Short mmCIF file of C-alpha atoms in Angstrom, two decimals:
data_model
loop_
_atom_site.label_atom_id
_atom_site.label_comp_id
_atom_site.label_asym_id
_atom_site.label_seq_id
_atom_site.Cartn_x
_atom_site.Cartn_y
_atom_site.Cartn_z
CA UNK B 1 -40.37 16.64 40.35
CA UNK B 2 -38.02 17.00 42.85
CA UNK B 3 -34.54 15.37 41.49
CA UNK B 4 -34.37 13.42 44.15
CA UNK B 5 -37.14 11.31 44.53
CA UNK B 6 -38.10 11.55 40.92
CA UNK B 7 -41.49 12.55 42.07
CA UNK B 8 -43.86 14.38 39.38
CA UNK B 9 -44.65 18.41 40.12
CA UNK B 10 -47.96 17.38 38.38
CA UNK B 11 -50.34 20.23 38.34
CA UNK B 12 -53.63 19.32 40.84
CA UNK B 13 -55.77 20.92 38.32
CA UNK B 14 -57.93 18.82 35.73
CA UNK B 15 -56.54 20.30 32.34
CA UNK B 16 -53.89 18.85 30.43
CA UNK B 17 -50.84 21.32 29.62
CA UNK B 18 -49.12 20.44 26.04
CA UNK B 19 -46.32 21.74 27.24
CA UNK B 20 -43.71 23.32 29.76
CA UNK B 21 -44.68 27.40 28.41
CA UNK B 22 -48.42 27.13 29.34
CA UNK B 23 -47.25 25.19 33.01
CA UNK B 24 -45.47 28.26 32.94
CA UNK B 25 -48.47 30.62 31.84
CA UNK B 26 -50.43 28.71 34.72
CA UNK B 27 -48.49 30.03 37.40
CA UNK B 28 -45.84 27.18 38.04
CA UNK B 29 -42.00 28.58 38.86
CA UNK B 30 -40.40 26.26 39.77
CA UNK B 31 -37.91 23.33 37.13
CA UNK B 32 -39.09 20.12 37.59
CA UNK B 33 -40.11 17.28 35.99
CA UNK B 34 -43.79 18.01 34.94
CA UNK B 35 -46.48 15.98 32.87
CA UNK B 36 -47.55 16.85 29.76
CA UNK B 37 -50.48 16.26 27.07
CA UNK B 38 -49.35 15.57 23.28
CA UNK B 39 -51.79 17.36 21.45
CA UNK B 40 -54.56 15.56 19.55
CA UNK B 41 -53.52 12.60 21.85
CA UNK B 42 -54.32 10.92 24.99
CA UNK B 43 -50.86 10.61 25.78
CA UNK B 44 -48.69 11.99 29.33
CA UNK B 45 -45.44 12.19 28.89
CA UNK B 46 -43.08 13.26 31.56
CA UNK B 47 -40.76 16.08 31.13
CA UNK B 48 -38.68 18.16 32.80
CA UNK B 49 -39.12 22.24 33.01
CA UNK B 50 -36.82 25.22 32.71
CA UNK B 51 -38.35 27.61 34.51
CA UNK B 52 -35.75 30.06 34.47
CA UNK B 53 -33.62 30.66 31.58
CA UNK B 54 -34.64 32.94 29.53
CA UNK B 55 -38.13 33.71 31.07
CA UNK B 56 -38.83 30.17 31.91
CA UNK B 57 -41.37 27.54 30.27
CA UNK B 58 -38.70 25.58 28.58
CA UNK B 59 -39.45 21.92 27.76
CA UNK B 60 -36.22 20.00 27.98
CA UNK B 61 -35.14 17.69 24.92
CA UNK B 62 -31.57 16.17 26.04
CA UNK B 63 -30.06 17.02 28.71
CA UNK B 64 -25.73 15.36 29.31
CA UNK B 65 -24.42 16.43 32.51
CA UNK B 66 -21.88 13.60 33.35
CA UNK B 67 -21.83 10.81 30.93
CA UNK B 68 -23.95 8.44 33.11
CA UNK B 69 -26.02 7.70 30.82
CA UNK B 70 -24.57 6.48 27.40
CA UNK B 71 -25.75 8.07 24.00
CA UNK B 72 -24.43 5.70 21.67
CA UNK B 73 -27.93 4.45 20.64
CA UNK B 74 -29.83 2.99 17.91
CA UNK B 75 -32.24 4.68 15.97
CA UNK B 76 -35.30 2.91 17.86
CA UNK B 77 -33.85 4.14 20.80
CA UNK B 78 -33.74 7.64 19.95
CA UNK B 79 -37.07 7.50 18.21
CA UNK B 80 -38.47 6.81 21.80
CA UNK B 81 -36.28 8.99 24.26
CA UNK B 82 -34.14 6.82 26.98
CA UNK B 83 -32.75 8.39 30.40
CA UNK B 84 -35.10 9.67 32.98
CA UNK B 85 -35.90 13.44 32.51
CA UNK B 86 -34.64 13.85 36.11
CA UNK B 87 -30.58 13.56 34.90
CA UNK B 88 -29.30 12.57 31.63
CA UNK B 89 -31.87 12.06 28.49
CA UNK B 90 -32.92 12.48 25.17
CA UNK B 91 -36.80 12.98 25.19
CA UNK B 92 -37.58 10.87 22.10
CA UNK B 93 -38.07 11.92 18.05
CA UNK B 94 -41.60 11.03 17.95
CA UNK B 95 -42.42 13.14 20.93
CA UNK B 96 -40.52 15.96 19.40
CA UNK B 97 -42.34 15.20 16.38
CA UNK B 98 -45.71 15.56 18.09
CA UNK B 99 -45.01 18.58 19.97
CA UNK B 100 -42.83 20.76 17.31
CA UNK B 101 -45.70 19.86 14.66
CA UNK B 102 -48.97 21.19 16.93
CA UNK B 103 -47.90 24.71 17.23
CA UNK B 104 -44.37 27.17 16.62
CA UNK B 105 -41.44 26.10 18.78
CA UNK B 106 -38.28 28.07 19.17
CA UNK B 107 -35.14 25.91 20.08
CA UNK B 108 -32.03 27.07 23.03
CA UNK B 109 -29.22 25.30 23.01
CA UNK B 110 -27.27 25.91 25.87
CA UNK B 111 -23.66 24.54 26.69
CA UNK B 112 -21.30 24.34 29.49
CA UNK B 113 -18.17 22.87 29.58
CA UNK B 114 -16.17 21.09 32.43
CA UNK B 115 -14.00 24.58 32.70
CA UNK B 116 -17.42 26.33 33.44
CA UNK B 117 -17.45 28.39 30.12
CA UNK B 118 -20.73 28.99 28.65
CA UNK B 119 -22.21 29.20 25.36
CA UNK B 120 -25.93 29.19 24.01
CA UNK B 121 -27.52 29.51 20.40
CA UNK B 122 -31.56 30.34 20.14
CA UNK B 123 -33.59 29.45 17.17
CA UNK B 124 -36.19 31.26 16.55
CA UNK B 125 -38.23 28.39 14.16
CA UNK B 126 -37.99 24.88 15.04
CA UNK B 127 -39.36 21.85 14.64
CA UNK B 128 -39.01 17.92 13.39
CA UNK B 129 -40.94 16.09 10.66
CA UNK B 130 -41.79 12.89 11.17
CA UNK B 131 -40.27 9.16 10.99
CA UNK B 132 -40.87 8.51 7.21
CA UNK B 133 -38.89 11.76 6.48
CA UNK B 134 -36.14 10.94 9.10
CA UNK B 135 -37.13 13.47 11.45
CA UNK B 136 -35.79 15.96 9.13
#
């Protein structure tokens, strides 16, 4: 999607990508806001792409760029994501769920702060279990 019309980058091809590392495998280059297949569901869920840090094919969890968008929630909230993957959001615990528990995910953290210094930390293993176990 293009951030400023909030318009999907969906792929014009029939098959269903689980995720933003095979968009990338397909070709795609470009972040954006993408849709995406849970696996062993038939449900789209919008996300938005990294296409360039480290390689590329990055599927976005949270992103916080300027506060607009508060993150003082409730649990039900962050069970089901708020914020538009365009700007400021958290993508949700059960679609986290569903897509760290259908194949290995690593996790990058990356942080900036309002001086412009950087840091990052990269997981190599990662993933959530589900609601009953607190998304441990």
């Amino acid at each position: 999607t293009d951030t400023v019309n909030n318009r999907c980058k969906c792929m014009q091809e029939e098959r269903a990508f689980g995720d933003c590392a095979e968009i990338l495998r397909s070709g795609a280059k470009e972040s954006g806001i993408y849709r995406i297949r849970l696996h062993n569901s038939t449900q789209d869920v919008k996300v938005y792409c990294d296409m360039k840090t480290r390689g590329g094919g990055w599927t976005v969890l949270q992103h916080r760029r300027n506060g607009s968008v508060d993150f003082h929630r409730s649990w039900n909230d962050y069970k089901m994501g708020f914020g538009e993957p365009s700007g400021e959001h958290w993508l949700g615990n059960d679609i986290i769920h569903k897509l760290t528990s259908s194949q290995e995910y690593s996790l990058h953290i990356q942080l900036r702060d309002r001086e412009g210094n950087e840091a990052y930390s990269h997981y190599d293993r990662f993933y959530i279990d589900k609601e009953v176990n607190n998304y441990r």
